[in-house]
Short mmCIF file of C-alpha atoms in Angstrom, two decimals:
data_model
loop_
_atom_site.label_atom_id
_atom_site.label_comp_id
_atom_site.label_asym_id
_atom_site.label_seq_id
_atom_site.Cartn_x
_atom_site.Cartn_y
_atom_site.Cartn_z
CA MET A 1 162.94 287.89 22.19
CA LYS A 2 164.93 288.47 25.52
CA ASN A 3 161.88 288.85 28.85
CA ASN A 4 163.40 291.90 30.08
CA ILE A 5 160.38 291.60 33.40
CA SER A 6 161.53 292.00 36.61
CA PRO A 7 160.39 289.68 38.79
CA LYS A 8 158.52 290.59 41.54
CA ARG A 9 160.05 292.57 44.68
CA ILE A 10 158.28 290.29 48.01
CA LEU A 11 158.29 291.29 51.36
CA PHE A 12 158.33 288.25 54.24
CA HIS A 13 157.79 290.09 57.36
CA TYR A 14 157.72 287.91 59.95
CA MET A 15 158.84 290.74 62.89
CA LEU A 16 157.72 288.88 66.66
CA GLY A 17 160.50 288.74 68.27
CA ILE A 18 163.55 286.01 68.20
CA PRO A 19 161.68 283.71 65.24
CA THR A 20 161.41 279.93 66.61
CA GLY A 21 159.32 276.69 65.59
CA GLY A 22 157.62 275.26 62.59
CA SER A 23 156.32 278.72 61.03
CA ASP A 24 160.24 279.45 61.11
CA HIS A 25 161.49 276.47 59.56
CA SER A 26 157.90 276.20 56.88
CA LEU A 27 159.17 280.51 55.81
CA TYR A 28 162.95 278.97 55.49
CA ASN A 29 161.73 275.79 52.73
CA HIS A 30 158.76 278.00 50.70
CA LEU A 31 161.96 280.76 50.01
CA LYS A 32 164.61 278.08 49.63
CA GLN A 33 162.64 276.93 47.13
CA LEU A 34 160.68 280.27 45.56
CA ASP A 35 161.16 280.95 41.84
CA LYS A 36 163.88 283.94 41.56
CA LYS A 37 163.87 284.45 38.32
CA GLN A 38 159.27 285.65 38.89
CA PHE A 39 159.62 286.63 42.75
CA TYR A 40 162.79 288.74 45.00
CA PRO A 41 162.32 287.72 48.16
CA VAL A 42 162.82 291.11 50.57
CA VAL A 43 163.11 289.02 54.83
CA PHE A 44 162.23 291.02 57.59
CA PHE A 45 163.15 289.52 61.16
CA SER A 46 163.38 291.71 64.55
CA ALA A 47 166.62 288.68 65.74
CA GLU A 48 168.57 286.49 64.49
CA SER A 49 167.66 283.05 64.44
CA PHE A 50 168.76 279.86 62.51
CA HIS A 51 167.73 280.55 60.15
CA TYR A 52 169.25 284.11 59.54
CA GLU A 53 172.87 283.06 58.47
CA LYS A 54 171.10 280.03 55.97
CA LEU A 55 168.79 282.76 53.90
CA GLN A 56 171.24 284.78 53.54
CA LYS A 57 174.05 282.17 51.94
CA LEU A 58 171.33 281.42 49.89
CA GLY A 59 172.14 285.25 48.84
CA ILE A 60 168.26 286.11 49.97
CA GLU A 61 168.12 289.90 50.87
CA VAL A 62 167.79 289.44 54.57
CA HIS A 63 167.64 292.38 57.24
CA ILE A 64 167.36 292.43 61.00
CA LYS A 65 164.32 295.34 61.89
CA LYS A 66 163.96 296.89 64.72
CA VAL A 67 160.63 299.09 65.50
CA PRO A 68 159.96 301.84 68.08
CA LYS A 69 157.35 300.90 70.50
CA VAL A 70 154.77 303.80 72.25
CA LYS A 71 155.69 303.77 74.49
CA LYS A 72 152.69 304.08 77.63
CA LYS A 73 152.28 308.24 78.47
CA GLN A 74 152.44 308.34 74.26
CA SER A 75 149.98 306.25 74.06
CA LYS A 76 148.43 308.54 76.47
CA GLU A 77 148.98 311.38 73.98
CA ILE A 78 147.39 310.15 71.17
CA LEU A 79 144.34 309.43 72.69
CA HIS A 80 144.20 312.33 73.98
CA THR A 81 144.62 315.84 71.83
CA GLU A 82 143.48 318.71 72.93
CA GLY A 83 140.50 317.95 69.91
CA ILE A 84 139.76 314.51 71.07
CA SER A 85 139.23 316.14 74.67
CA LYS A 86 136.10 318.88 73.47
CA THR A 87 134.31 316.48 72.52
CA VAL A 88 134.97 314.15 75.66
CA ILE A 89 133.07 317.35 77.58
CA LYS A 90 131.19 318.14 74.92
CA THR A 91 129.41 314.61 73.44
CA GLY A 92 131.03 311.40 76.52
CA LEU A 93 132.11 310.22 72.86
CA ILE A 94 136.08 309.14 74.11
CA GLU A 95 134.60 307.75 77.04
CA PHE A 96 131.65 305.70 74.28
CA LEU A 97 134.20 304.20 72.32
CA LYS A 98 136.85 303.25 74.93
CA VAL A 99 134.24 301.11 76.08
CA ASN A 100 132.56 299.05 73.38
CA PHE A 101 136.02 300.40 71.08
CA GLY A 102 138.60 300.31 74.21
CA ARG A 103 140.59 297.21 73.04
CA GLU A 104 140.94 298.25 68.77
CA ILE A 105 141.70 301.56 69.62
CA LYS A 106 145.05 300.87 72.14
CA ALA A 107 146.16 297.77 69.47
CA LEU A 108 145.84 300.91 66.79
CA VAL A 109 148.16 302.57 68.43
CA LYS A 110 150.34 300.38 69.94
CA THR A 111 151.05 299.51 65.52
CA LEU A 112 151.35 303.10 64.70
CA PRO A 113 154.76 303.15 65.29
CA GLU A 114 155.35 299.70 62.27
CA VAL A 115 152.81 300.97 60.30
CA PHE A 116 155.35 304.13 59.89
CA PHE A 117 158.68 303.01 59.37
CA LEU A 118 156.64 299.89 57.00
CA TYR A 119 155.53 302.43 55.22
CA LYS A 120 158.49 303.56 54.47
CA GLU A 121 160.36 300.20 54.13
CA ILE A 122 157.83 299.32 51.74
CA LYS A 123 157.96 302.75 49.39
CA LYS A 124 162.30 302.41 49.56
CA ASN A 125 163.01 298.28 48.94
CA LYS A 126 159.94 299.04 45.55
CA ILE A 127 158.67 296.22 47.23
CA ASP A 128 155.41 295.21 44.51
CA ILE A 129 153.34 292.03 47.60
CA LEU A 130 153.77 291.86 51.57
CA HIS A 131 153.67 288.61 52.79
CA THR A 132 153.43 288.88 55.81
CA ASN A 133 154.03 285.04 57.42
CA PHE A 134 152.00 284.98 60.85
CA ASN A 135 147.84 285.15 62.07
CA LEU A 136 146.04 288.08 61.38
CA SER A 137 146.04 289.62 64.46
CA ALA A 138 150.22 288.92 65.13
CA SER A 139 151.17 290.73 61.93
CA ARG A 140 148.74 294.02 62.02
CA GLY A 141 151.08 296.99 61.99
CA ALA A 142 152.16 294.71 58.33
CA VAL A 143 148.74 294.92 56.94
CA ILE A 144 148.30 298.33 57.84
CA ALA A 145 150.72 299.52 56.55
CA GLY A 146 150.10 297.64 53.04
CA ILE A 147 146.93 298.41 52.57
CA ILE A 148 147.95 302.17 52.80
CA ALA A 149 150.79 301.22 50.06
CA ARG A 150 147.49 300.23 47.94
CA ILE A 151 149.77 296.74 47.72
CA PRO A 152 148.65 293.29 47.10
CA VAL A 153 148.82 291.75 51.25
CA ILE A 154 148.84 287.82 51.35
CA VAL A 155 149.10 286.90 55.45
CA HIS A 156 150.23 282.92 55.62
CA ASN A 157 148.42 282.15 58.91
CA ARG A 158 150.00 279.45 60.62
CA GLY A 159 148.11 279.72 64.37
CA LEU A 160 145.46 279.70 66.18
CA SER A 161 144.91 284.19 67.14
CA ASN A 162 142.66 285.53 68.98
CA LEU A 163 140.87 287.93 66.41
CA LEU A 164 140.27 291.10 67.54
CA ARG A 165 136.91 293.07 65.74
CA ILE A 166 139.76 295.09 63.97
CA ASP A 167 141.09 292.23 62.31
CA VAL A 168 137.54 290.49 61.10
CA LEU A 169 137.55 294.43 59.70
CA LEU A 170 141.58 294.84 58.29
CA SER A 171 140.44 291.31 56.52
CA ARG A 172 138.15 292.76 53.67
CA PHE A 173 141.13 294.77 52.75
CA VAL A 174 143.88 291.88 52.61
CA LYS A 175 144.31 289.88 49.68
CA GLU A 176 143.98 286.66 50.15
CA ILE A 177 144.59 284.74 53.38
CA ILE A 178 146.14 281.42 53.40
CA CYS A 179 145.67 278.80 56.39
CA ILE A 180 147.51 276.05 57.09
CA SER A 181 145.12 273.31 57.62
CA ASP A 182 141.00 273.18 57.36
CA PHE A 183 140.76 273.50 60.94
CA VAL A 184 142.95 276.97 61.01
CA LYS A 185 140.05 277.65 58.01
CA LYS A 186 137.52 277.03 60.60
CA GLU A 187 138.85 279.40 62.63
CA TYR A 188 138.99 282.25 61.39
CA THR A 189 135.53 282.04 59.04
CA GLU A 190 133.78 281.30 62.78
CA LYS A 191 135.27 284.45 63.96
CA GLY A 192 134.15 286.37 61.05
CA ILE A 193 136.44 286.85 58.33
CA SER A 194 135.01 285.51 55.32
CA GLU A 195 135.28 282.26 53.69
CA LYS A 196 136.18 284.46 50.24
CA LYS A 197 139.50 285.80 51.86
CA CYS A 198 140.73 281.71 52.82
CA ARG A 199 142.85 279.44 51.16
CA VAL A 200 143.94 276.48 52.40
CA ILE A 201 147.55 275.17 51.64
CA PHE A 202 148.58 272.45 53.69
CA ASN A 203 152.36 273.60 55.28
CA GLY A 204 155.55 270.83 52.63
CA VAL A 205 158.04 269.18 53.74
CA ASP A 206 160.86 269.00 52.27
CA THR A 207 161.60 265.21 50.98
CA GLU A 208 165.59 266.06 49.84
CA LYS A 209 166.57 266.71 53.39
CA PHE A 210 163.98 264.41 55.57
CA ILE A 211 164.56 260.96 53.91
CA PRO A 212 163.46 257.53 54.16
CA SER A 213 165.36 255.67 57.61
CA ASN A 214 166.19 252.16 56.65
CA ASN A 215 163.39 250.95 59.25
CA GLU A 216 165.24 248.38 60.46
CA GLN A 217 164.48 246.15 63.20
CA ARG A 218 166.73 247.27 66.15
CA ASP A 219 167.20 246.10 69.47
CA LYS A 220 166.39 249.51 71.61
CA LEU A 221 163.72 251.23 70.66
CA ILE A 222 163.80 254.60 70.23
CA ILE A 223 160.33 256.58 70.41
CA ALA A 224 160.65 260.80 69.98
CA SER A 225 158.46 264.16 70.22
CA VAL A 226 159.54 267.50 68.20
CA GLY A 227 158.87 270.00 69.14
CA ARG A 228 158.57 272.96 72.41
CA LEU A 229 158.80 271.99 75.65
CA GLU A 230 154.90 273.86 76.52
CA LYS A 231 152.33 272.06 78.59
CA TRP A 232 149.19 272.96 75.74
CA LYS A 233 152.72 270.15 73.58
CA GLY A 234 151.58 267.87 76.29
CA GLN A 235 155.12 265.93 76.47
CA SER A 236 154.27 264.73 80.42
CA VAL A 237 151.49 262.64 78.86
CA LEU A 238 154.83 260.77 76.82
CA ILE A 239 157.04 261.14 80.25
CA LYS A 240 153.60 259.26 82.08
CA ALA A 241 152.97 256.56 78.98
CA ALA A 242 157.44 256.03 79.88
CA SER A 243 156.97 255.26 83.34
CA MET A 244 154.47 252.70 82.51
CA LEU A 245 156.51 251.21 79.28
CA LEU A 246 160.15 251.14 81.63
CA GLU A 247 158.23 248.62 84.09
CA LYS A 248 157.40 246.18 81.51
CA TYR A 249 160.09 246.78 77.85
CA LYS A 250 163.31 248.13 79.00
CA ASN A 251 164.93 248.22 75.48
CA ILE A 252 163.46 251.50 75.10
CA GLU A 253 164.61 255.17 75.04
CA PHE A 254 162.83 257.70 75.10
CA TRP A 255 163.80 261.15 73.19
CA LEU A 256 162.12 264.52 73.63
CA ILE A 257 163.74 266.96 70.84
CA GLY A 258 163.15 271.28 71.93
CA ASN A 259 163.12 273.57 74.48
CA GLY A 260 160.88 275.40 76.45
CA SER A 261 158.43 277.43 78.96
CA GLU A 262 158.41 273.48 80.80
CA LYS A 263 161.47 271.97 80.56
CA ASN A 264 162.59 271.84 84.20
CA ASN A 265 158.85 270.64 85.30
CA LEU A 266 159.40 267.59 82.58
CA VAL A 267 162.94 266.23 83.74
CA GLN A 268 161.65 266.61 87.53
CA ILE A 269 158.16 264.61 86.40
CA VAL A 270 160.74 262.29 84.69
CA GLU A 271 163.47 262.24 87.83
CA LEU A 272 160.15 261.76 90.25
CA ASN A 273 159.59 258.43 88.43
CA GLY A 274 162.61 256.88 88.01
CA ILE A 275 162.87 256.61 84.47
CA LYS A 276 166.32 259.52 84.18
CA GLN A 277 168.57 256.77 81.85
CA TYR A 278 165.61 256.42 79.72
CA VAL A 279 164.29 259.81 78.98
CA LYS A 280 166.82 262.08 76.88
CA PHE A 281 166.05 265.78 76.38
CA LEU A 282 168.30 266.76 73.49
CA GLY A 283 167.66 270.27 73.27
CA GLU A 284 166.67 272.24 70.23
CA VAL A 285 168.43 271.13 67.21
CA ASN A 286 169.68 272.29 63.35
CA ASN A 287 169.74 268.41 62.38
CA VAL A 288 166.16 266.96 63.22
CA ASN A 289 166.24 264.78 60.18
CA GLU A 290 169.06 263.00 61.52
CA TYR A 291 168.25 262.02 64.62
CA LEU A 292 164.82 261.84 62.78
CA THR A 293 166.32 258.77 60.77
CA LYS A 294 167.72 256.22 64.70
CA VAL A 295 163.67 256.68 65.14
CA ASP A 296 161.76 253.99 65.14
CA ILE A 297 158.49 255.64 66.50
CA PHE A 298 157.32 258.80 66.75
CA VAL A 299 154.69 260.30 69.13
CA HIS A 300 153.13 264.05 69.00
CA THR A 301 151.11 264.44 72.35
CA SER A 302 148.92 268.16 71.93
CA ILE A 303 146.65 268.05 74.64
CA GLU A 304 144.76 271.31 72.53
CA PRO A 305 144.43 271.46 69.35
CA GLU A 306 147.73 271.52 66.95
CA PRO A 307 147.54 273.86 64.58
CA PHE A 308 148.73 271.85 61.61
CA GLY A 309 151.77 269.53 62.94
CA ARG A 310 154.60 269.84 60.92
CA VAL A 311 156.48 267.73 62.46
CA ILE A 312 153.94 264.97 62.15
CA ILE A 313 154.62 265.13 57.94
CA GLU A 314 158.68 265.53 58.68
CA SER A 315 159.01 262.23 60.70
CA MET A 316 156.11 261.12 57.31
CA ALA A 317 158.34 261.29 55.45
CA CYS A 318 161.44 259.61 57.00
CA ARG A 319 159.03 257.05 56.95
CA LEU A 320 158.12 256.19 60.49
CA PRO A 321 154.88 255.65 62.52
CA VAL A 322 153.42 258.14 64.08
CA VAL A 323 151.06 258.53 67.00
CA ALA A 324 149.41 261.31 67.10
CA THR A 325 145.91 263.12 68.75
CA LYS A 326 143.16 263.59 66.91
CA ILE A 327 142.45 267.57 67.67
CA GLY A 328 143.21 270.11 64.69
CA GLY A 329 145.45 269.55 62.04
CA PRO A 330 146.04 266.34 62.48
CA LEU A 331 142.94 264.74 61.81
CA GLU A 332 143.95 266.51 58.01
CA ILE A 333 147.28 264.85 57.91
CA ILE A 334 147.24 260.94 59.55
CA ASP A 335 143.68 258.39 57.69
CA ASN A 336 143.95 256.02 61.44
CA ASN A 337 144.85 253.65 60.84
CA VAL A 338 146.09 253.99 57.56
CA ASN A 339 148.88 256.05 57.77
CA GLY A 340 150.17 255.57 61.42
CA ILE A 341 147.32 256.06 64.89
CA LEU A 342 144.88 258.96 66.22
CA ILE A 343 144.34 259.15 70.00
CA GLU A 344 142.19 260.74 72.12
CA PRO A 345 144.58 264.24 74.30
CA ASN A 346 145.89 263.84 77.35
CA ASN A 347 144.63 259.50 77.64
CA VAL A 348 147.46 258.24 79.27
CA LEU A 349 146.27 254.77 79.17
CA GLU A 350 145.42 254.84 75.48
CA LEU A 351 148.85 255.79 74.32
CA VAL A 352 150.68 252.85 76.31
CA LEU A 353 148.38 250.10 75.31
CA THR A 354 149.06 252.10 71.91
CA LEU A 355 152.93 252.48 71.61
CA GLU A 356 152.74 248.41 72.97
CA ILE A 357 150.62 248.09 70.17
CA LEU A 358 154.18 249.39 67.93
CA ILE A 359 157.21 248.33 70.19
CA LYS A 360 155.14 244.78 69.47
CA ASP A 361 154.98 244.79 65.81
CA PHE A 362 157.41 245.22 64.05
CA GLU A 363 155.94 244.56 60.57
CA LEU A 364 152.71 247.08 61.88
CA ARG A 365 155.22 249.91 62.45
CA LYS A 366 157.11 249.13 58.75
CA LYS A 367 153.91 248.93 56.51
CA LEU A 368 152.21 252.26 58.75
CA GLY A 369 156.05 254.18 58.09
CA GLN A 370 155.33 253.27 54.18
CA ASN A 371 151.96 254.11 54.07
CA ALA A 372 153.14 257.91 55.82
CA LEU A 373 155.65 257.91 53.61
CA THR A 374 153.59 257.25 50.18
CA LYS A 375 151.08 260.22 51.95
CA VAL A 376 153.31 262.71 52.07
CA LEU A 377 155.18 261.74 48.66
CA SER A 378 151.24 262.65 47.00
CA HIS A 379 150.22 266.11 49.23
CA PHE A 380 152.47 267.13 51.48
CA SER A 381 156.18 268.48 49.24
CA ILE A 382 157.76 271.39 49.60
CA GLN A 383 157.35 271.60 46.05
CA SER A 384 153.45 271.79 45.47
CA THR A 385 153.80 273.86 48.47
CA THR A 386 155.66 276.00 47.31
CA LEU A 387 153.94 276.75 43.89
CA LYS A 388 150.42 276.77 45.19
CA ILE A 389 151.63 280.51 47.31
CA GLN A 390 152.72 281.04 43.81
CA ASN A 391 150.33 281.14 41.74
CA SER A 392 148.57 283.09 45.16
CA TYR A 393 151.33 286.25 44.50
CA LEU A 394 150.14 285.81 40.35
CA ASN A 395 146.41 285.61 41.21
CA ASN A 396 146.38 288.78 43.22
CA GLU A 397 148.18 291.25 42.00
#
């Protein structure tokens, strides 16, 4: 007998400006692996991204959707209807709400156009499951729309967020919150989210794309960092360490892959230290896997907690020795001195000493890199991650 059951239609909501960074790549990897016989994905972006055309080439239905914004004047009109005005005069209730729940009221009013818009889209597209690709507060409108439409809502919490009380309340009505690390889960539960709602599913890496490098001993060593150039990412720590190392070692080149608001400041630090010829700003690249095959040591220098650290597992898949700061997600990825090295955040001297050990010891680099690859294959494959998420879809009907 033929199985005539139609695949479940899942709306993947990622309408947060121009999609970029780890969450964008992780969504693409998941959709690429998704079992299309069981699930039919429909993706909503608010702007075109690098992965927009790539998803279309995979035959995935992708839409650019513009949600109307609430203007300040409209917000006031909603909050000050004739009935509310009378209540204010008689009881002072609205003043009480403004003082105690002002942020919640404003947040709800701002989401109303998105709620109405997405509710209609959910019905029009006959969506069975809603999967938001970011944290609860950033996906508030989508979550409310899904709840009203009475379909299972899965929130994929890929980062840290400032939750309002309304978000904690909404969490009671979602089917599941996927957290990309225990660190992220702990942050949510400490803010009042039920532990029963949260499930940890680590990001996965495409091991067919990120393949092991040859680990050859080369005359020139390349030390690389990949990620948005933002202050909290700590690339300035790497540049300061580079300046100190280059006083002794001239056979090193440093690559910074990525763009961001901190780029001009970082370029200035490089120029002030007179190391411009040794530090390359490569910008945002689409083929980071090809760059990583030419790298000898990977460094991740976040000075604030990293929710997970997808670029770390990508580097590990390329059999690279990784040095990362011991805060947030990296603590759950790296076993210190086994498949990578963990250091204190914002500690230039410790980074210098650690890199110097790796620069001198080719065999140690080789050992750490091989152990890193083994860890990725056993814990962080995209196939394993996708299967776990698919189980969430099936268990939350």
